């Protein structure tokens, strides 16, 4: 049920803005990008699948469905997953409380911005890498736009939306710790969960940063260049290899990571 709800809400917030195009045929202004992270924190894996499906629905209705939609599906899956995996697991960056923005507000904001940056970066890196693999665009064209688009929407809209919605979702018993069976919640020690979460944060930021730097510095792609000038110029071997390593690291760290909200609720 939650997968369907997240997918419907995400798509409903993306489709009306499909006309505000940033990269024709690829991406548009998307204030709905706040949904994956805040829903990921509250609804866990259901939000990851819902985000992936919702983005796919948007691609179909917005006329951007194509080979790149596969990487959009994967990128948005991780966009929704990282909030679930990272909240409470970032060591000194974590607030140690539930994400209701009612106590330790500054520390919660720091933690949320770190998570938003990691989730935005991994989504941007996966999609930019995918379009590079398909030979459509250099990494920096999509990596820059998607990262900025995701991060701005999430950081600006996320905290007030969590302030308004988290207590109500908790009262309704719809947080993922209330819905998942005990055996479905990762049983991971604090040390391993923290190491994996910090690793995901680092890999995500490094991947998108290095990928953009390679496009700009090695392949001399102009910053903010119009997409029409770079279409068909993807396929750089170094970007494909870097992306493969980054993606495998993200998969591995995700596999060994845990979650923390269920313990914060105890």
mmCIF file of C-alpha atoms in Angstrom:
data_model
loop_
_atom_site.group_PDB
_atom_site.id
_atom_site.type_symbol
_atom_site.label_atom_id
_atom_site.label_comp_id
_atom_site.label_asym_id
_atom_site.label_seq_id
_atom_site.Cartn_x
_atom_site.Cartn_y
_atom_site.Cartn_z
ATOM 1 C CA UNK A 1 0.000 0.000 0.000
ATOM 2 C CA UNK A 2 2.733 2.475 0.950
ATOM 3 C CA UNK A 3 4.664 1.752 -2.256
ATOM 4 C CA UNK A 4 1.565 2.694 -4.257
ATOM 5 C CA UNK A 5 0.909 5.799 -2.136
ATOM 6 C CA UNK A 6 4.505 7.048 -2.419
ATOM 7 C CA UNK A 7 4.561 6.382 -6.170
ATOM 8 C CA UNK A 8 1.263 8.212 -6.662
ATOM 9 C CA UNK A 9 2.247 11.229 -4.529
ATOM 10 C CA UNK A 10 5.691 11.499 -6.129
ATOM 11 C CA UNK A 11 4.330 11.258 -9.672
ATOM 12 C CA UNK A 12 1.501 13.687 -8.864
ATOM 13 C CA UNK A 13 4.016 16.284 -7.692
ATOM 14 C CA UNK A 14 6.380 15.747 -10.628
ATOM 15 C CA UNK A 15 3.993 15.673 -13.584
ATOM 16 C CA UNK A 16 2.570 19.235 -13.224
ATOM 17 C CA UNK A 17 6.101 20.664 -13.414
ATOM 18 C CA UNK A 18 7.157 18.593 -16.444
ATOM 19 C CA UNK A 19 6.808 21.685 -18.614
ATOM 20 C CA UNK A 20 9.490 23.557 -16.664
ATOM 21 C CA UNK A 21 12.263 21.854 -18.623
ATOM 22 C CA UNK A 22 15.933 22.040 -17.630
ATOM 23 C CA UNK A 23 17.322 19.434 -20.049
ATOM 24 C CA UNK A 24 14.800 18.690 -22.844
ATOM 25 C CA UNK A 25 13.789 15.040 -22.914
ATOM 26 C CA UNK A 26 15.670 14.350 -19.693
ATOM 27 C CA UNK A 27 14.749 16.474 -16.648
ATOM 28 C CA UNK A 28 12.690 19.456 -15.497
ATOM 29 C CA UNK A 29 12.260 21.630 -12.401
ATOM 30 C CA UNK A 30 11.105 19.179 -9.748
ATOM 31 C CA UNK A 31 9.999 20.508 -6.326
ATOM 32 C CA UNK A 32 8.496 17.049 -5.794
ATOM 33 C CA UNK A 33 12.057 15.785 -5.349
ATOM 34 C CA UNK A 34 11.605 16.396 -1.626
ATOM 35 C CA UNK A 35 9.393 13.294 -1.444
ATOM 36 C CA UNK A 36 11.974 10.452 -1.707
ATOM 37 C CA UNK A 37 14.118 11.591 1.213
ATOM 38 C CA UNK A 38 11.392 12.497 3.710
ATOM 39 C CA UNK A 39 9.289 9.462 2.801
ATOM 40 C CA UNK A 40 12.414 7.297 2.907
ATOM 41 C CA UNK A 41 13.049 8.388 6.481
ATOM 42 C CA UNK A 42 9.464 7.632 7.500
ATOM 43 C CA UNK A 43 8.460 4.689 5.300
ATOM 44 C CA UNK A 44 11.773 2.937 4.666
ATOM 45 C CA UNK A 45 12.073 0.483 1.734
ATOM 46 C CA UNK A 46 8.502 1.192 0.591
ATOM 47 C CA UNK A 47 9.542 4.768 -0.167
ATOM 48 C CA UNK A 48 12.527 3.590 -2.209
ATOM 49 C CA UNK A 49 10.346 1.414 -4.448
ATOM 50 C CA UNK A 50 7.615 4.064 -4.567
ATOM 51 C CA UNK A 51 10.104 6.740 -5.600
ATOM 52 C CA UNK A 52 11.490 4.560 -8.375
ATOM 53 C CA UNK A 53 8.020 3.720 -9.698
ATOM 54 C CA UNK A 54 6.750 7.296 -9.311
ATOM 55 C CA UNK A 55 9.671 8.650 -11.344
ATOM 56 C CA UNK A 56 8.990 6.052 -14.038
ATOM 57 C CA UNK A 57 5.333 7.110 -14.185
ATOM 58 C CA UNK A 58 6.467 10.721 -14.559
ATOM 59 C CA UNK A 59 8.779 9.759 -17.421
ATOM 60 C CA UNK A 60 5.879 8.112 -19.233
ATOM 61 C CA UNK A 61 3.463 11.017 -18.784
ATOM 62 C CA UNK A 62 6.092 13.701 -19.389
ATOM 63 C CA UNK A 63 7.283 12.116 -22.628
ATOM 64 C CA UNK A 64 10.803 11.451 -21.356
ATOM 65 C CA UNK A 65 10.501 7.652 -21.206
ATOM 66 C CA UNK A 66 13.420 5.943 -22.913
ATOM 67 C CA UNK A 67 16.590 3.919 -22.285
ATOM 68 C CA UNK A 68 17.686 6.401 -19.612
ATOM 69 C CA UNK A 69 14.539 5.641 -17.617
ATOM 70 C CA UNK A 70 16.175 2.448 -16.340
ATOM 71 C CA UNK A 71 18.908 4.488 -14.672
ATOM 72 C CA UNK A 72 16.274 6.979 -13.512
ATOM 73 C CA UNK A 73 14.465 4.085 -11.839
ATOM 74 C CA UNK A 74 17.631 2.896 -10.094
ATOM 75 C CA UNK A 75 18.769 6.411 -9.167
ATOM 76 C CA UNK A 76 15.427 7.319 -7.630
ATOM 77 C CA UNK A 77 15.339 4.000 -5.760
ATOM 78 C CA UNK A 78 18.548 4.954 -3.971
ATOM 79 C CA UNK A 79 17.302 8.546 -3.638
ATOM 80 C CA UNK A 80 14.530 7.164 -1.439
ATOM 81 C CA UNK A 81 16.614 4.469 0.255
ATOM 82 C CA UNK A 82 19.378 6.588 1.749
ATOM 83 C CA UNK A 83 17.134 8.470 4.163
ATOM 84 C CA UNK A 84 16.094 5.110 5.629
ATOM 85 C CA UNK A 85 19.684 3.890 5.839
ATOM 86 C CA UNK A 86 21.391 7.061 7.062
ATOM 87 C CA UNK A 87 19.129 8.738 9.650
ATOM 88 C CA UNK A 88 20.698 8.177 13.074
ATOM 89 C CA UNK A 89 23.729 6.358 11.652
ATOM 90 C CA UNK A 90 26.019 9.265 10.760
ATOM 91 C CA UNK A 91 27.934 9.418 14.030
ATOM 92 C CA UNK A 92 28.883 13.014 14.907
ATOM 93 C CA UNK A 93 26.555 14.303 12.185
ATOM 94 C CA UNK A 94 23.529 12.604 13.724
ATOM 95 C CA UNK A 95 21.158 14.272 16.176
ATOM 96 C CA UNK A 96 20.285 11.094 18.076
ATOM 97 C CA UNK A 97 16.552 11.849 18.011
ATOM 98 C CA UNK A 98 13.549 11.243 15.784
ATOM 99 C CA UNK A 99 13.245 13.496 12.699
ATOM 100 C CA UNK A 100 10.370 15.593 14.029
ATOM 101 C CA UNK A 101 12.316 18.888 14.200
ATOM 102 C CA UNK A 102 10.992 19.639 17.674
ATOM 103 C CA UNK A 103 14.180 19.149 19.727
ATOM 104 C CA UNK A 104 17.867 19.449 18.871
ATOM 105 C CA UNK A 105 16.601 21.313 15.817
ATOM 106 C CA UNK A 106 19.992 22.563 14.645
ATOM 107 C CA UNK A 107 21.547 19.116 14.898
ATOM 108 C CA UNK A 108 18.555 17.595 13.126
ATOM 109 C CA UNK A 109 18.988 20.153 10.355
ATOM 110 C CA UNK A 110 22.689 19.290 10.014
ATOM 111 C CA UNK A 111 21.858 15.596 9.829
ATOM 112 C CA UNK A 112 19.075 16.169 7.328
ATOM 113 C CA UNK A 113 21.265 18.306 5.043
ATOM 114 C CA UNK A 114 23.974 15.612 5.098
ATOM 115 C CA UNK A 115 21.413 12.949 4.166
ATOM 116 C CA UNK A 116 19.870 15.165 1.488
ATOM 117 C CA UNK A 117 23.324 15.759 -0.006
ATOM 118 C CA UNK A 118 24.174 12.045 -0.028
ATOM 119 C CA UNK A 119 20.813 10.983 -1.470
ATOM 120 C CA UNK A 120 20.854 13.752 -4.094
ATOM 121 C CA UNK A 121 24.429 12.895 -5.054
ATOM 122 C CA UNK A 122 23.893 9.151 -5.449
ATOM 123 C CA UNK A 123 20.752 9.730 -7.527
ATOM 124 C CA UNK A 124 22.545 12.249 -9.753
ATOM 125 C CA UNK A 125 25.649 10.079 -10.096
ATOM 126 C CA UNK A 126 23.726 6.938 -11.083
ATOM 127 C CA UNK A 127 21.627 8.746 -13.695
ATOM 128 C CA UNK A 128 24.556 10.770 -15.081
ATOM 129 C CA UNK A 129 26.648 7.589 -15.260
ATOM 130 C CA UNK A 130 23.813 5.782 -17.025
ATOM 131 C CA UNK A 131 23.463 8.512 -19.658
ATOM 132 C CA UNK A 132 27.246 8.412 -20.097
ATOM 133 C CA UNK A 133 27.129 4.631 -20.585
ATOM 134 C CA UNK A 134 24.376 5.085 -23.184
ATOM 135 C CA UNK A 135 26.538 7.669 -24.953
ATOM 136 C CA UNK A 136 23.895 10.393 -24.638
ATOM 137 C CA UNK A 137 25.476 13.076 -22.441
ATOM 138 C CA UNK A 138 28.757 13.753 -20.624
ATOM 139 C CA UNK A 139 28.520 13.121 -16.866
ATOM 140 C CA UNK A 140 28.618 16.780 -15.829
ATOM 141 C CA UNK A 141 25.573 17.794 -17.881
ATOM 142 C CA UNK A 142 23.148 15.597 -15.932
ATOM 143 C CA UNK A 143 25.213 15.216 -12.758
ATOM 144 C CA UNK A 144 25.222 18.940 -12.049
ATOM 145 C CA UNK A 145 21.572 19.583 -12.905
ATOM 146 C CA UNK A 146 20.115 16.594 -11.068
ATOM 147 C CA UNK A 147 22.259 17.050 -7.967
ATOM 148 C CA UNK A 148 21.347 20.739 -7.642
ATOM 149 C CA UNK A 149 17.693 20.092 -8.468
ATOM 150 C CA UNK A 150 17.400 17.324 -5.868
ATOM 151 C CA UNK A 151 19.376 19.060 -3.150
ATOM 152 C CA UNK A 152 17.654 22.442 -3.311
ATOM 153 C CA UNK A 153 14.135 20.986 -3.251
ATOM 154 C CA UNK A 154 14.960 18.581 -0.438
ATOM 155 C CA UNK A 155 16.819 21.007 1.834
ATOM 156 C CA UNK A 156 14.302 23.843 1.410
ATOM 157 C CA UNK A 157 11.089 21.817 1.695
ATOM 158 C CA UNK A 158 12.148 18.783 3.728
ATOM 159 C CA UNK A 159 12.480 20.139 7.290
ATOM 160 C CA UNK A 160 9.124 21.991 7.362
ATOM 161 C CA UNK A 161 7.345 19.007 5.786
ATOM 162 C CA UNK A 162 8.833 16.636 8.356
ATOM 163 C CA UNK A 163 7.827 19.056 11.113
ATOM 164 C CA UNK A 164 4.248 18.971 9.858
ATOM 165 C CA UNK A 165 3.906 15.322 8.840
ATOM 166 C CA UNK A 166 6.190 13.170 11.002
ATOM 167 C CA UNK A 167 4.176 13.407 14.274
ATOM 168 C CA UNK A 168 0.951 12.631 12.417
ATOM 169 C CA UNK A 169 2.437 9.673 10.562
ATOM 170 C CA UNK A 170 3.761 8.394 13.887
ATOM 171 C CA UNK A 171 0.364 8.758 15.562
ATOM 172 C CA UNK A 172 -1.213 6.799 12.704
ATOM 173 C CA UNK A 173 1.263 3.955 13.225
ATOM 174 C CA UNK A 174 2.564 4.190 9.656
ATOM 175 C CA UNK A 175 6.286 4.578 10.309
ATOM 176 C CA UNK A 176 8.227 1.650 8.881
ATOM 177 C CA UNK A 177 9.244 0.274 12.331
ATOM 178 C CA UNK A 178 5.516 -0.046 13.096
ATOM 179 C CA UNK A 179 4.793 -1.926 9.878
ATOM 180 C CA UNK A 180 7.800 -4.153 9.239
ATOM 181 C CA UNK A 181 8.150 -7.491 10.995
ATOM 182 C CA UNK A 182 11.133 -7.736 13.338
ATOM 183 C CA UNK A 183 12.890 -10.106 10.950
ATOM 184 C CA UNK A 184 12.505 -7.572 8.124
ATOM 185 C CA UNK A 185 14.397 -4.848 9.994
ATOM 186 C CA UNK A 186 18.186 -5.150 9.476
ATOM 187 C CA UNK A 187 19.824 -6.441 12.654
ATOM 188 C CA UNK A 188 23.146 -4.642 12.336
ATOM 189 C CA UNK A 189 25.472 -3.514 15.091
ATOM 190 C CA UNK A 190 25.915 0.210 15.682
ATOM 191 C CA UNK A 191 29.550 0.185 14.563
ATOM 192 C CA UNK A 192 28.885 -1.515 11.250
ATOM 193 C CA UNK A 193 25.770 0.549 10.563
ATOM 194 C CA UNK A 194 27.665 3.775 11.248
ATOM 195 C CA UNK A 195 30.638 2.748 9.098
ATOM 196 C CA UNK A 196 28.373 1.778 6.197
ATOM 197 C CA UNK A 197 26.342 4.989 6.483
ATOM 198 C CA UNK A 198 29.418 7.222 6.537
ATOM 199 C CA UNK A 199 30.769 5.198 3.621
ATOM 200 C CA UNK A 200 27.577 5.800 1.633
ATOM 201 C CA UNK A 201 27.792 9.518 2.398
ATOM 202 C CA UNK A 202 31.430 9.692 1.292
ATOM 203 C CA UNK A 203 31.093 7.527 -1.835
ATOM 204 C CA UNK A 204 28.017 9.407 -3.037
ATOM 205 C CA UNK A 205 29.597 12.865 -2.683
ATOM 206 C CA UNK A 206 32.976 11.775 -4.076
ATOM 207 C CA UNK A 207 31.401 9.974 -7.044
ATOM 208 C CA UNK A 208 29.325 12.931 -8.241
ATOM 209 C CA UNK A 209 32.105 15.452 -7.505
ATOM 210 C CA UNK A 210 34.860 13.512 -9.262
ATOM 211 C CA UNK A 211 32.558 12.641 -12.163
ATOM 212 C CA UNK A 212 31.713 16.301 -12.742
ATOM 213 C CA UNK A 213 35.375 17.318 -12.354
ATOM 214 C CA UNK A 214 36.469 14.758 -14.966
ATOM 215 C CA UNK A 215 33.928 16.054 -17.476
ATOM 216 C CA UNK A 216 34.951 19.653 -16.898
ATOM 217 C CA UNK A 217 38.693 19.192 -16.493
ATOM 218 C CA UNK A 218 39.585 16.188 -18.642
ATOM 219 C CA UNK A 219 36.993 16.354 -21.406
ATOM 220 C CA UNK A 220 36.628 20.155 -21.374
ATOM 221 C CA UNK A 221 32.844 20.133 -21.152
ATOM 222 C CA UNK A 222 31.759 23.682 -20.373
ATOM 223 C CA UNK A 223 29.938 24.212 -17.086
ATOM 224 C CA UNK A 224 26.258 24.816 -17.752
ATOM 225 C CA UNK A 225 26.626 24.019 -21.453
ATOM 226 C CA UNK A 226 23.362 23.666 -23.395
ATOM 227 C CA UNK A 227 22.316 20.042 -23.773
ATOM 228 C CA UNK A 228 22.016 20.349 -27.559
ATOM 229 C CA UNK A 229 25.740 21.029 -27.771
ATOM 230 C CA UNK A 230 26.682 17.829 -25.941
ATOM 231 C CA UNK A 231 24.047 15.306 -27.036
ATOM 232 C CA UNK A 232 25.727 12.124 -28.216
ATOM 233 C CA UNK A 233 29.065 13.017 -26.605
ATOM 234 C CA UNK A 234 28.875 10.550 -23.716
ATOM 235 C CA UNK A 235 30.624 7.221 -23.507
ATOM 236 C CA UNK A 236 33.894 8.315 -21.861
ATOM 237 C CA UNK A 237 35.723 5.179 -20.710
ATOM 238 C CA UNK A 238 37.036 6.729 -17.499
ATOM 239 C CA UNK A 239 33.505 7.795 -16.503
ATOM 240 C CA UNK A 240 32.102 4.342 -17.230
ATOM 241 C CA UNK A 241 34.804 2.677 -15.118
ATOM 242 C CA UNK A 242 34.482 5.217 -12.298
ATOM 243 C CA UNK A 243 30.719 4.752 -12.311
ATOM 244 C CA UNK A 244 30.986 0.976 -12.195
ATOM 245 C CA UNK A 245 33.268 1.198 -9.158
ATOM 246 C CA UNK A 246 31.029 3.767 -7.474
ATOM 247 C CA UNK A 247 27.890 1.741 -8.112
ATOM 248 C CA UNK A 248 29.437 -1.462 -6.766
ATOM 249 C CA UNK A 249 30.565 0.387 -3.631
ATOM 250 C CA UNK A 250 27.062 1.794 -3.133
ATOM 251 C CA UNK A 251 25.553 -1.680 -3.551
ATOM 252 C CA UNK A 252 28.035 -3.250 -1.138
ATOM 253 C CA UNK A 253 27.665 -0.579 1.537
ATOM 254 C CA UNK A 254 23.883 -0.709 1.237
ATOM 255 C CA UNK A 255 23.943 -4.481 1.679
ATOM 256 C CA UNK A 256 25.865 -4.311 4.966
ATOM 257 C CA UNK A 257 24.146 -1.182 6.322
ATOM 258 C CA UNK A 258 21.377 -0.980 8.892
ATOM 259 C CA UNK A 259 18.757 1.488 10.083
ATOM 260 C CA UNK A 260 18.357 3.382 13.344
ATOM 261 C CA UNK A 261 14.884 4.872 13.592
ATOM 262 C CA UNK A 262 13.412 1.718 15.118
ATOM 263 C CA UNK A 263 15.848 2.040 18.042
ATOM 264 C CA UNK A 264 15.223 5.749 18.432
ATOM 265 C CA UNK A 265 11.538 4.914 18.921
ATOM 266 C CA UNK A 266 12.251 2.434 21.753
#
